[in-house]
GROMACS .gro file of C-alpha atoms in nm:
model
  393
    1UNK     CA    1   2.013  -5.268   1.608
    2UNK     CA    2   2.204  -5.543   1.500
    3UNK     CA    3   2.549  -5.514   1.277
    4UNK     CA    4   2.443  -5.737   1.003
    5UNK     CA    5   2.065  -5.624   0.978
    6UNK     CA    6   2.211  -5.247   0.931
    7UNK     CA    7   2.473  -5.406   0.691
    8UNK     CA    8   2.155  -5.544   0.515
    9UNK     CA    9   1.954  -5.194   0.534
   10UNK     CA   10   2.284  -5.014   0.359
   11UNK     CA   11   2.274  -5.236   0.083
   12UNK     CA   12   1.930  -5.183   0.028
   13UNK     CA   13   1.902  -4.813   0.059
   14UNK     CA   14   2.177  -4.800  -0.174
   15UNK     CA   15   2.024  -5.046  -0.436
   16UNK     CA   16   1.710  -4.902  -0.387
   17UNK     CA   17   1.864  -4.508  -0.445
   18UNK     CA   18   2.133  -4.647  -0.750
   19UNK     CA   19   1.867  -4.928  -0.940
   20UNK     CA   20   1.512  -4.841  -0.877
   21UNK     CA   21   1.504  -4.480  -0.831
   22UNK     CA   22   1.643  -4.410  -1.191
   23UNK     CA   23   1.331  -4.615  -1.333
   24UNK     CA   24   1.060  -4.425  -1.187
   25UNK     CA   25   1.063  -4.129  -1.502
   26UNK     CA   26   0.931  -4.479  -1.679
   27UNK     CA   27   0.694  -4.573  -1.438
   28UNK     CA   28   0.511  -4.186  -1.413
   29UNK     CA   29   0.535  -4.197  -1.811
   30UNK     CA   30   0.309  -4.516  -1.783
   31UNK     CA   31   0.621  -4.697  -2.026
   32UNK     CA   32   0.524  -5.027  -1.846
   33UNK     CA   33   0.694  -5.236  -2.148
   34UNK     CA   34   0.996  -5.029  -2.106
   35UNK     CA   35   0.997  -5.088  -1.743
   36UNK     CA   36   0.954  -5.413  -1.739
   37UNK     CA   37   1.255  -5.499  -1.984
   38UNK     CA   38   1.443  -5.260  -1.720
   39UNK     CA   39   1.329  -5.417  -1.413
   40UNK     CA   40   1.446  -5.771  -1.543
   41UNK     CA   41   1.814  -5.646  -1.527
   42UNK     CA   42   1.774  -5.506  -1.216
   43UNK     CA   43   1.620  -5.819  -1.076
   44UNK     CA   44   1.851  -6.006  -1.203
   45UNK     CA   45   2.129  -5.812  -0.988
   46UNK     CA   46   1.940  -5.788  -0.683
   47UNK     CA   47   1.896  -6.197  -0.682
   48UNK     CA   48   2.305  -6.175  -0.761
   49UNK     CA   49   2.361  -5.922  -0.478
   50UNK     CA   50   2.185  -6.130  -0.216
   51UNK     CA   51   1.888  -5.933  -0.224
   52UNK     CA   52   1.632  -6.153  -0.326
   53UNK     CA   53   1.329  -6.299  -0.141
   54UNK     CA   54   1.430  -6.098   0.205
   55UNK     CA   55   1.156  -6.170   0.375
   56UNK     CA   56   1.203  -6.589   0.359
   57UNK     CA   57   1.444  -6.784   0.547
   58UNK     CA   58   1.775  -6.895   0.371
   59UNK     CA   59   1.653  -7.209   0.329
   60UNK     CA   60   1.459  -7.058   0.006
   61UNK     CA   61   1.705  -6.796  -0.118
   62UNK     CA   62   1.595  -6.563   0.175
   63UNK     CA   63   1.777  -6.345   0.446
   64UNK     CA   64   1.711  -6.536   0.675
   65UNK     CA   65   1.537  -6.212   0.892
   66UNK     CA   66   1.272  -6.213   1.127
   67UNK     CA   67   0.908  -6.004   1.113
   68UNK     CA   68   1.070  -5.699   1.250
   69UNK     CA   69   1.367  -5.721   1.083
   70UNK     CA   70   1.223  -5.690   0.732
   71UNK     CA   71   0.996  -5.458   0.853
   72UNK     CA   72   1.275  -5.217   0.847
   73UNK     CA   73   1.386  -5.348   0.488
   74UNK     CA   74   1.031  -5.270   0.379
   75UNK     CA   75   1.027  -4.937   0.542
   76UNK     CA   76   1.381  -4.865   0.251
   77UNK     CA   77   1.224  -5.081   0.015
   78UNK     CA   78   0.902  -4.818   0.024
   79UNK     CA   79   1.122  -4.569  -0.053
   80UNK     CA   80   1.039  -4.633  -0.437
   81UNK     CA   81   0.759  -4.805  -0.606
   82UNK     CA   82   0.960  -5.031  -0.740
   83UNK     CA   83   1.157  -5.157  -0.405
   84UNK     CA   84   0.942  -5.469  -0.381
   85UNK     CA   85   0.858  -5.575  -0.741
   86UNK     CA   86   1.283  -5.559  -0.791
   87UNK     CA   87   1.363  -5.805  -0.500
   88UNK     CA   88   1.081  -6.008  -0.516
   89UNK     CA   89   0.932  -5.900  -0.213
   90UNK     CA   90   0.623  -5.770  -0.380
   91UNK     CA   91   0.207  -5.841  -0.255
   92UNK     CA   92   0.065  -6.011  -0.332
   93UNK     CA   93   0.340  -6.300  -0.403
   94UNK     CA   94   0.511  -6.207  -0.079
   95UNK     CA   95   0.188  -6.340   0.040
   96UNK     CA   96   0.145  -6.619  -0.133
   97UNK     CA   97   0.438  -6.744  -0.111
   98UNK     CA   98   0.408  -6.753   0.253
   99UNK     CA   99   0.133  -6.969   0.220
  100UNK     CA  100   0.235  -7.210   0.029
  101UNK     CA  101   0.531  -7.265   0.232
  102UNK     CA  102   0.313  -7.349   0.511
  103UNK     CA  103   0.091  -7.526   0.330
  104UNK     CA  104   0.088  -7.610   0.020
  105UNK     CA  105   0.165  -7.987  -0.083
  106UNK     CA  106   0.503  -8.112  -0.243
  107UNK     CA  107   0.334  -8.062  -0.615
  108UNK     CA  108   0.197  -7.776  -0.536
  109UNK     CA  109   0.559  -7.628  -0.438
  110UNK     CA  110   0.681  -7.784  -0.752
  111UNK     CA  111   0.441  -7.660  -0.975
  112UNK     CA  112   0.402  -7.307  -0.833
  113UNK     CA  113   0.597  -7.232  -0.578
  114UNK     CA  114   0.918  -7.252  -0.705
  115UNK     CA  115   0.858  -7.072  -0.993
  116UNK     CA  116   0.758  -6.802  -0.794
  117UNK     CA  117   1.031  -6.786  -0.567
  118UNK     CA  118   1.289  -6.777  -0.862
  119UNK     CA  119   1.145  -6.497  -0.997
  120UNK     CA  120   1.016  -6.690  -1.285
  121UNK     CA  121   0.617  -6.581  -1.306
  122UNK     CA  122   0.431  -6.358  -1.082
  123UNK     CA  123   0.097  -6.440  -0.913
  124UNK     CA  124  -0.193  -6.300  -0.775
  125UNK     CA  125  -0.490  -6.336  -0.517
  126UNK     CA  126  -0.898  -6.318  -0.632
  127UNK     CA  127  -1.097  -6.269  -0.311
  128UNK     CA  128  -1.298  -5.916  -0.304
  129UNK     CA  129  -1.640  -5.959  -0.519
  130UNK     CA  130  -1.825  -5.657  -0.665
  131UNK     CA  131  -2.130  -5.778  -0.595
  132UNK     CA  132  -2.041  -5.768  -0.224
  133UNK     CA  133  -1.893  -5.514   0.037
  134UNK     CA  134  -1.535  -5.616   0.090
  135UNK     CA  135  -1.600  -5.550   0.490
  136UNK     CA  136  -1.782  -5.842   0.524
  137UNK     CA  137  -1.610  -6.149   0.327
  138UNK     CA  138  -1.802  -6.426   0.434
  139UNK     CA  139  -2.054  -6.282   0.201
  140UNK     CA  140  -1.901  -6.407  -0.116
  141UNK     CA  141  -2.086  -6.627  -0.382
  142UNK     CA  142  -1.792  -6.717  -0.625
  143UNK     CA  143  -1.811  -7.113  -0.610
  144UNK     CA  144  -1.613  -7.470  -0.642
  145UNK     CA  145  -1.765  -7.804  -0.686
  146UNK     CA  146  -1.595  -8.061  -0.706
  147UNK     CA  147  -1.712  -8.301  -1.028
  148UNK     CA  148  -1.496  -8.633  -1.123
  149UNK     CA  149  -1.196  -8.510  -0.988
  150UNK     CA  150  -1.196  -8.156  -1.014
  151UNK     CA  151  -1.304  -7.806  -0.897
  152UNK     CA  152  -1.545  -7.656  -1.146
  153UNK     CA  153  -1.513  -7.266  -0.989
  154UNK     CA  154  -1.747  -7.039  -1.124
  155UNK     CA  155  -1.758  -6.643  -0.974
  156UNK     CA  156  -1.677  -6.277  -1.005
  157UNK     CA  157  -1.390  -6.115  -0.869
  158UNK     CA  158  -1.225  -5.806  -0.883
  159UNK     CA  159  -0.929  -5.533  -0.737
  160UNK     CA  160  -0.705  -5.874  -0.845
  161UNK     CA  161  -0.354  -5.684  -0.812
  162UNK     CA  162  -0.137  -5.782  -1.073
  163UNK     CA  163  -0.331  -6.024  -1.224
  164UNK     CA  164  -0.268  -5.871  -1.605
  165UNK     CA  165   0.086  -6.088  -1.689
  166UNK     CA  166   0.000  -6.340  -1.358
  167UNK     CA  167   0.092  -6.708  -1.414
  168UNK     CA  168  -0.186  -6.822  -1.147
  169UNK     CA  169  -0.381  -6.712  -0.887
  170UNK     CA  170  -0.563  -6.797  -0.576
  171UNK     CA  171  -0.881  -6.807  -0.585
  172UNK     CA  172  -1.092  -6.753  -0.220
  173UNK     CA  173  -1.434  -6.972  -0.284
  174UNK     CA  174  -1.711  -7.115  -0.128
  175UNK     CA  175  -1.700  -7.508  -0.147
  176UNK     CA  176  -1.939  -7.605   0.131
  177UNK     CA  177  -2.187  -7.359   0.151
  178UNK     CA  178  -2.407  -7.481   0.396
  179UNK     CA  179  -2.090  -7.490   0.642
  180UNK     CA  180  -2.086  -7.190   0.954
  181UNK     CA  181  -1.950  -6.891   0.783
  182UNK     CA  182  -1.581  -6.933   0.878
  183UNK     CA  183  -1.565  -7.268   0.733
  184UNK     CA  184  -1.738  -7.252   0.419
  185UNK     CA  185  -1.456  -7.108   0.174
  186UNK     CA  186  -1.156  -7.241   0.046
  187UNK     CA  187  -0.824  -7.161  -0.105
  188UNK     CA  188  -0.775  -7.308  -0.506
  189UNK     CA  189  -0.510  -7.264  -0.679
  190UNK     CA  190  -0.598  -7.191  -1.052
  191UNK     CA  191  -0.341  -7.121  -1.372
  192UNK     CA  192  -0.489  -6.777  -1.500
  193UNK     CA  193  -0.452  -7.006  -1.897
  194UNK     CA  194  -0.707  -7.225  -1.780
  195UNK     CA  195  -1.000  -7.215  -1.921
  196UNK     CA  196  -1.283  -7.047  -1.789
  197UNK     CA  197  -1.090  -6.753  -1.678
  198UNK     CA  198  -1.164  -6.467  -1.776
  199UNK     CA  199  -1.017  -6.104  -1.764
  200UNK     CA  200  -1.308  -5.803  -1.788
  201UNK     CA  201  -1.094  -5.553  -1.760
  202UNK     CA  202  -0.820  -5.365  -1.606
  203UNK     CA  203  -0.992  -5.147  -1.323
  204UNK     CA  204  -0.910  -4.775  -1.387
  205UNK     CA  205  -0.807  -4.660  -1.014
  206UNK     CA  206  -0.858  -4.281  -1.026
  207UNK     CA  207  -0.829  -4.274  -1.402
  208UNK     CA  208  -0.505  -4.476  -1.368
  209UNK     CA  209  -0.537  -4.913  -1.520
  210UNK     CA  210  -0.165  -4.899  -1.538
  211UNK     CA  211  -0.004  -5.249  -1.632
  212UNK     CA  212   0.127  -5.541  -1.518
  213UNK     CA  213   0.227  -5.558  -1.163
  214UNK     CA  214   0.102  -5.226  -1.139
  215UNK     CA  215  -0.273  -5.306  -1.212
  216UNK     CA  216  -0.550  -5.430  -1.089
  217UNK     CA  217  -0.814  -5.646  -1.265
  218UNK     CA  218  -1.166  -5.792  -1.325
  219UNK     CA  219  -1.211  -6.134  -1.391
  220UNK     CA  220  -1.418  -6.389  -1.408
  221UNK     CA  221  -1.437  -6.764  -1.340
  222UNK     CA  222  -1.698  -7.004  -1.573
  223UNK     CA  223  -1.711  -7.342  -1.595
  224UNK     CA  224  -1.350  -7.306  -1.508
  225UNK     CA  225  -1.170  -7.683  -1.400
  226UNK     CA  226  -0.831  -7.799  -1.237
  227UNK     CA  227  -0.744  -8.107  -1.059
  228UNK     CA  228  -0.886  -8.156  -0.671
  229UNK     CA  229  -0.586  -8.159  -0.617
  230UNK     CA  230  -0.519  -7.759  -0.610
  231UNK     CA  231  -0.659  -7.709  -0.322
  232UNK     CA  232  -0.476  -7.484  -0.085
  233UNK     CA  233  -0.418  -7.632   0.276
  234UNK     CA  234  -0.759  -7.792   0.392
  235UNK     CA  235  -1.111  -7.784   0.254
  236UNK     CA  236  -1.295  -7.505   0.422
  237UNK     CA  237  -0.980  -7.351   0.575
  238UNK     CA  238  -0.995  -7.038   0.352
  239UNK     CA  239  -1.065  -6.816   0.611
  240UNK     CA  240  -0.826  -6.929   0.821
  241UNK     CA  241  -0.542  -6.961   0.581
  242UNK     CA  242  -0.657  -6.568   0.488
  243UNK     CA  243  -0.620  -6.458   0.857
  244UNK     CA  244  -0.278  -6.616   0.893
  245UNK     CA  245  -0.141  -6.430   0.602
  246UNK     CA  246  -0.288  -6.070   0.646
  247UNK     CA  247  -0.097  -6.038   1.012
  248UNK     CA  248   0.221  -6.072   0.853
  249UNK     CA  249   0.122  -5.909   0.539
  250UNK     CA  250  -0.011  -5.591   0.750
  251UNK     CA  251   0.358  -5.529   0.911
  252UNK     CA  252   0.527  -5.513   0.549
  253UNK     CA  253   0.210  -5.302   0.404
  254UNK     CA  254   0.236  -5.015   0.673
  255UNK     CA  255   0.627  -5.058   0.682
  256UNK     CA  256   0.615  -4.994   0.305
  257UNK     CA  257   0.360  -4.708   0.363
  258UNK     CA  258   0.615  -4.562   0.645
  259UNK     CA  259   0.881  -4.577   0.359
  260UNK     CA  260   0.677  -4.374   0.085
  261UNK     CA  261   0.586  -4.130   0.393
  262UNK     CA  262   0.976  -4.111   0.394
  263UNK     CA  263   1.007  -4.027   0.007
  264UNK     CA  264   0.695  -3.808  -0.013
  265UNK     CA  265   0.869  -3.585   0.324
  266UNK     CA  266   1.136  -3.561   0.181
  267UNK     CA  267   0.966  -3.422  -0.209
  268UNK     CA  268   0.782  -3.167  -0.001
  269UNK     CA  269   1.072  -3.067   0.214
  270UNK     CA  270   1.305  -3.016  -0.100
  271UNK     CA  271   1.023  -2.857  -0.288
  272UNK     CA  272   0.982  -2.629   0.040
  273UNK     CA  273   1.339  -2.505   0.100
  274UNK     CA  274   1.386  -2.418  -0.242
  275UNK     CA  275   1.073  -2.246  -0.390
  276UNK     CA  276   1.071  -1.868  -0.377
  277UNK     CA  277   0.767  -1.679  -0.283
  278UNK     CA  278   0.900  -1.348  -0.238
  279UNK     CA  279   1.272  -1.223  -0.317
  280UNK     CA  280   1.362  -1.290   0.041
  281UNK     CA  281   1.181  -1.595   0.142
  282UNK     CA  282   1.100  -1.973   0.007
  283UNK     CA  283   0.811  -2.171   0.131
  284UNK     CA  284   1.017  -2.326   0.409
  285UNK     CA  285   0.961  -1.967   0.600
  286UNK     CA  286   0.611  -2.013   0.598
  287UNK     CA  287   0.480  -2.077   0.943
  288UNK     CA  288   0.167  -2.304   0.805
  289UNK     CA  289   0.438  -2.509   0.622
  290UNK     CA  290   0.657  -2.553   0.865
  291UNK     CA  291   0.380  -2.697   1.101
  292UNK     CA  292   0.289  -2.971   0.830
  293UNK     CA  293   0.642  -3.070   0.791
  294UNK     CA  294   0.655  -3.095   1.171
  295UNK     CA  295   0.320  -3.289   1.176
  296UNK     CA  296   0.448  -3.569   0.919
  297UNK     CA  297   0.768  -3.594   1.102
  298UNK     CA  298   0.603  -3.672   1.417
  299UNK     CA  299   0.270  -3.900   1.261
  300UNK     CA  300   0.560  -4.140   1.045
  301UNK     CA  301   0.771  -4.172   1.396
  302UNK     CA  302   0.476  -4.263   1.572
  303UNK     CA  303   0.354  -4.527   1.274
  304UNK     CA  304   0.694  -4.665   1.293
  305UNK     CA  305   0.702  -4.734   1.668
  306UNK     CA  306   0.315  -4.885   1.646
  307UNK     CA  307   0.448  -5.099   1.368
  308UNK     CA  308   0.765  -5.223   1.489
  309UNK     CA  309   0.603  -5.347   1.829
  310UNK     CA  310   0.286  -5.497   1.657
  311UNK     CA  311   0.571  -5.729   1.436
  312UNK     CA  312   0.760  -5.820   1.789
  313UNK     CA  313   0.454  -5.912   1.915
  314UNK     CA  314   0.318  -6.128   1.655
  315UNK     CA  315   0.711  -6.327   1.689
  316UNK     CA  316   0.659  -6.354   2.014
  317UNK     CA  317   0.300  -6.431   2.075
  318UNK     CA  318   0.142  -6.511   1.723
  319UNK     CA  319  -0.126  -6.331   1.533
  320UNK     CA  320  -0.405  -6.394   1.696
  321UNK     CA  321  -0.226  -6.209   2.070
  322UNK     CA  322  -0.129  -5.918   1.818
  323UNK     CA  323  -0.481  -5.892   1.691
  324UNK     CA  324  -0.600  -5.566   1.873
  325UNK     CA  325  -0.201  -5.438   1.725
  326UNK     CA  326  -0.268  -5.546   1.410
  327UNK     CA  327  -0.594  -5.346   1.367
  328UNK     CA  328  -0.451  -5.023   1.512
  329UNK     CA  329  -0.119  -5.000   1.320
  330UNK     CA  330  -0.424  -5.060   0.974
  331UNK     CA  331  -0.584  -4.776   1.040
  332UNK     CA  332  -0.347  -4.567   1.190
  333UNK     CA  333  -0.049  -4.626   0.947
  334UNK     CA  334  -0.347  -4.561   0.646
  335UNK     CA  335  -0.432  -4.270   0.812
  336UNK     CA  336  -0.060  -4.120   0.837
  337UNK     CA  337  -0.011  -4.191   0.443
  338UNK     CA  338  -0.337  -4.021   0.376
  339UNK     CA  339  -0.236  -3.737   0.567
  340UNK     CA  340   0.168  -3.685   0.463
  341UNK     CA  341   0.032  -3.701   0.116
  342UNK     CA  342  -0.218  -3.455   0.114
  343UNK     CA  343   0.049  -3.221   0.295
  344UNK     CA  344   0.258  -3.294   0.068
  345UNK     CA  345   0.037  -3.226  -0.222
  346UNK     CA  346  -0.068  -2.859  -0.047
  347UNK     CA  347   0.289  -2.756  -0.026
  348UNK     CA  348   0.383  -2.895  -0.378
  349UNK     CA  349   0.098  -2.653  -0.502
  350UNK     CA  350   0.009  -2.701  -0.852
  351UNK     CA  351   0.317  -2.938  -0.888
  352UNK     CA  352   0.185  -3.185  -0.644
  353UNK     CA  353  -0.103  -3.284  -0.872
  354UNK     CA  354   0.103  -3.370  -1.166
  355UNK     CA  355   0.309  -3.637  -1.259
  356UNK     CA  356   0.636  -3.495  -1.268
  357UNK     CA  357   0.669  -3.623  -0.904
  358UNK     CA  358   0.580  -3.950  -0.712
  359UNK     CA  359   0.306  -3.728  -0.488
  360UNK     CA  360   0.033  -3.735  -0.763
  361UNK     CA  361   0.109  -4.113  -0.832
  362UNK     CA  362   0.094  -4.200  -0.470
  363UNK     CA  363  -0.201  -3.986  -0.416
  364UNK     CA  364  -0.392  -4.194  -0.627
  365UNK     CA  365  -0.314  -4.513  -0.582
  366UNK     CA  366  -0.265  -4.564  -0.222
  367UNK     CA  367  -0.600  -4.353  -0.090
  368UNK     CA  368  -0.738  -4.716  -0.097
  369UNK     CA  369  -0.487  -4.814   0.165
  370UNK     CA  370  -0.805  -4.731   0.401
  371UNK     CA  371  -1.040  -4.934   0.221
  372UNK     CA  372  -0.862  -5.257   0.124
  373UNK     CA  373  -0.725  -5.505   0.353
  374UNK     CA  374  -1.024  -5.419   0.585
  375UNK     CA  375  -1.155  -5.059   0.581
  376UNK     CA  376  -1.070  -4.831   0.790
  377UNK     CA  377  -1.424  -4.872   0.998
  378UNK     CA  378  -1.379  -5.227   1.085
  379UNK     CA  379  -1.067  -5.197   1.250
  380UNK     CA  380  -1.057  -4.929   1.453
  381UNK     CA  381  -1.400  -5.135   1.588
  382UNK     CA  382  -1.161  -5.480   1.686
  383UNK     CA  383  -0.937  -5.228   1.833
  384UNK     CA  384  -1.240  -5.040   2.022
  385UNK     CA  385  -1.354  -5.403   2.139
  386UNK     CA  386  -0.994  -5.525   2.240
  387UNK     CA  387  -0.994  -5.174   2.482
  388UNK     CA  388  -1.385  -5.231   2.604
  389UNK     CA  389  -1.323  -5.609   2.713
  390UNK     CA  390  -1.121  -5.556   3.058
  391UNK     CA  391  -1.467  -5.273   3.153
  392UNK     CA  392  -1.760  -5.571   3.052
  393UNK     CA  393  -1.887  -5.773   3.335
   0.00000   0.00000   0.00000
């Protein structure tokens, strides 16, 4: 590995272990103003230590560092729930901000990019609809005509992360709907103070609607206008613009994922070599327990590899070579997290279900990591297809 991107991976282990970690008791407590008057200061010295933005070039306050090289700082970013959010490398922005990079226009970048990349506001990203499955997104039916200059959006969205405290959002609708499928939706960007938009509700995942950053939403768009001019990269070039940022996006999810695997390890393993059940013998001793420690040690090398090679593919090839990759390390990476938590949870015992560690918190809120971004289902058919193509005639 290269000196300076190990340099960069001490720093933010360390940051990560000395600045985030000792917020969490507020985050389990669900103290999310507290938190959020805590995170500031921590922001602020992450953006002074030269950890801010890591995953742009320098040319925006970045590292500089490749795919693969911040998949590794999101693998020690994971390590806490708040890695991300305190160096602004959080989804969705990460996301966005990505787009509108590539494409957004010079007011665009003015208006909302920059903002964004300071630090300033936080954004978000309204695709999924309730009224349709989330497999299948050409489906939608949230709208955008465009009247006298602008794009009057009506539509119903929901499972908008971070919306509650969001300065704007992007907002996936159909503007020519009697376009082929892949070119009927756009990308609009819309203020969430605009009028017209709506919040329902807070969507209570498991029980848990959290706050802020830490939330996910219901809203609605009625009647809702803003200048033509908002529109994301080309007209009808929402599904394209969407496919360009999930490939990237995917490598810093499961790298993430791959760090909380880390964490959650290494909550069970404590928990195991120091519980007694007998006077001569902790959990560790037990056979069964020993065999699901071994299991997530292997599964979370395995992700990592899968990972690491799908990001030096997509650098060398693009997203669309990497797509059969991409798929597998979804599912796969998912299904790891799935399975080192509910290992975790089992040795734990009655302490894994609580809140007085970050098991019962993951546990709840990343069991969706199978379902969003493209269930489970759906990928491992591209990656079944990808296989099948070299046997067809």
């Amino acid at each position: 590995m290269d000196p300076a991107l190990q340099d960069v991976l001490r720093r933010v282990e360390r940051f990560v272990a000395e600045r985030c970690v000792p917020l969490e008791p507020l985050l389990l407590a669900h103290d999310y103003a507290a938190l959020e008057d805590a995170l500031e200061e921590v922001r602020a010295d992450a953006k002074a230590d030269g950890l801010w933005n890591l995953a742009l070039s320098s040319d925006h306050g970045g590292a500089g560092l490749d795919l693969e090289a911040f998949g590794h700082v999101s693998e020690k970013l994971g390590w806490s729930p708040l890695g991300h959010l305190a160096t602004n490398g959080q989804a969705p922005d990460i996301g966005n901000m990505e787009l509108l990079l590539a494409h957004a226009s010079a007011e665009q970048k003015g208006q909302f990019l920059a903002p964004l990349l300071e630090g300033d506001v936080r954004s978000c990203f309204a695709m999924t609809e309730p009224e349709h499955a989330g497999s299948n997104p050409t489906l939608m039916s949230s709208t955008a005509v465009l009247e006298g200059g602008e794009w009057v959006i009506d539509g119903h969205k929901w499972f908008t992360t971070g919306f509650d405290g969001a300065a704007w959002t992007i907002a996936m609708v159909v503007t020519d709907p009697d376009a082929d499928k892949y070119v009927r939706a756009s990308m609009i960007l819309v203020p969430t103070d605009t009028d017209g938009v709506t919040h329902v509700r807070k969507l209570p995942v498991m029980g848990d609607e959290g706050a802020g950053w830490f939330s996910h939403s219901e809203i609605r768009f009625q009647g809702t206008r803003v200048p033509e001019s908002n529109l994301l990269g080309p007209r009808g070039g929402g599904f394209l613009l969407a496919q360009e940022r999930l490939g990237p996006g995917r490598i810093h999810h499961c790298m993430r994922w791959i760090g909380v695997c880390e964490r959650v390890l290494s909550i069970a393993c404590e928990r195991a070599a120091s519980r007694a059940v007998s006077a001569s013998a902790v959990l560790a001793d037990q056979q069964a327990v020993q065999h699901a420690i071994a299991e997530s040690r292997v599964e979370i090398d395995a992700a990592r590899l899968l990972v690491l090679e799908a990001a030096h593919r997509i650098e060398d090839e693009g997203a669309r070579s990497a797509r059969g990759q991409i798929s597998a390390i979804k599912f796969y990476v998912a299904g790891t997290l799935g399975r080192v938590l509910d290992r975790a949870v089992q040795t734990l015992g009655g302490l894994g279900v609580l809140d007085d560690t970050l098991v019962a918190f993951w546990y709840r809120h990343e069991r969706a990591a199978r379902i969003y971004d493209g269930p489970d289902e759906v990928h491992k058919t591209v990656v079944a297809r990808e296989e099948l193509r070299r046997y067809r005639s």
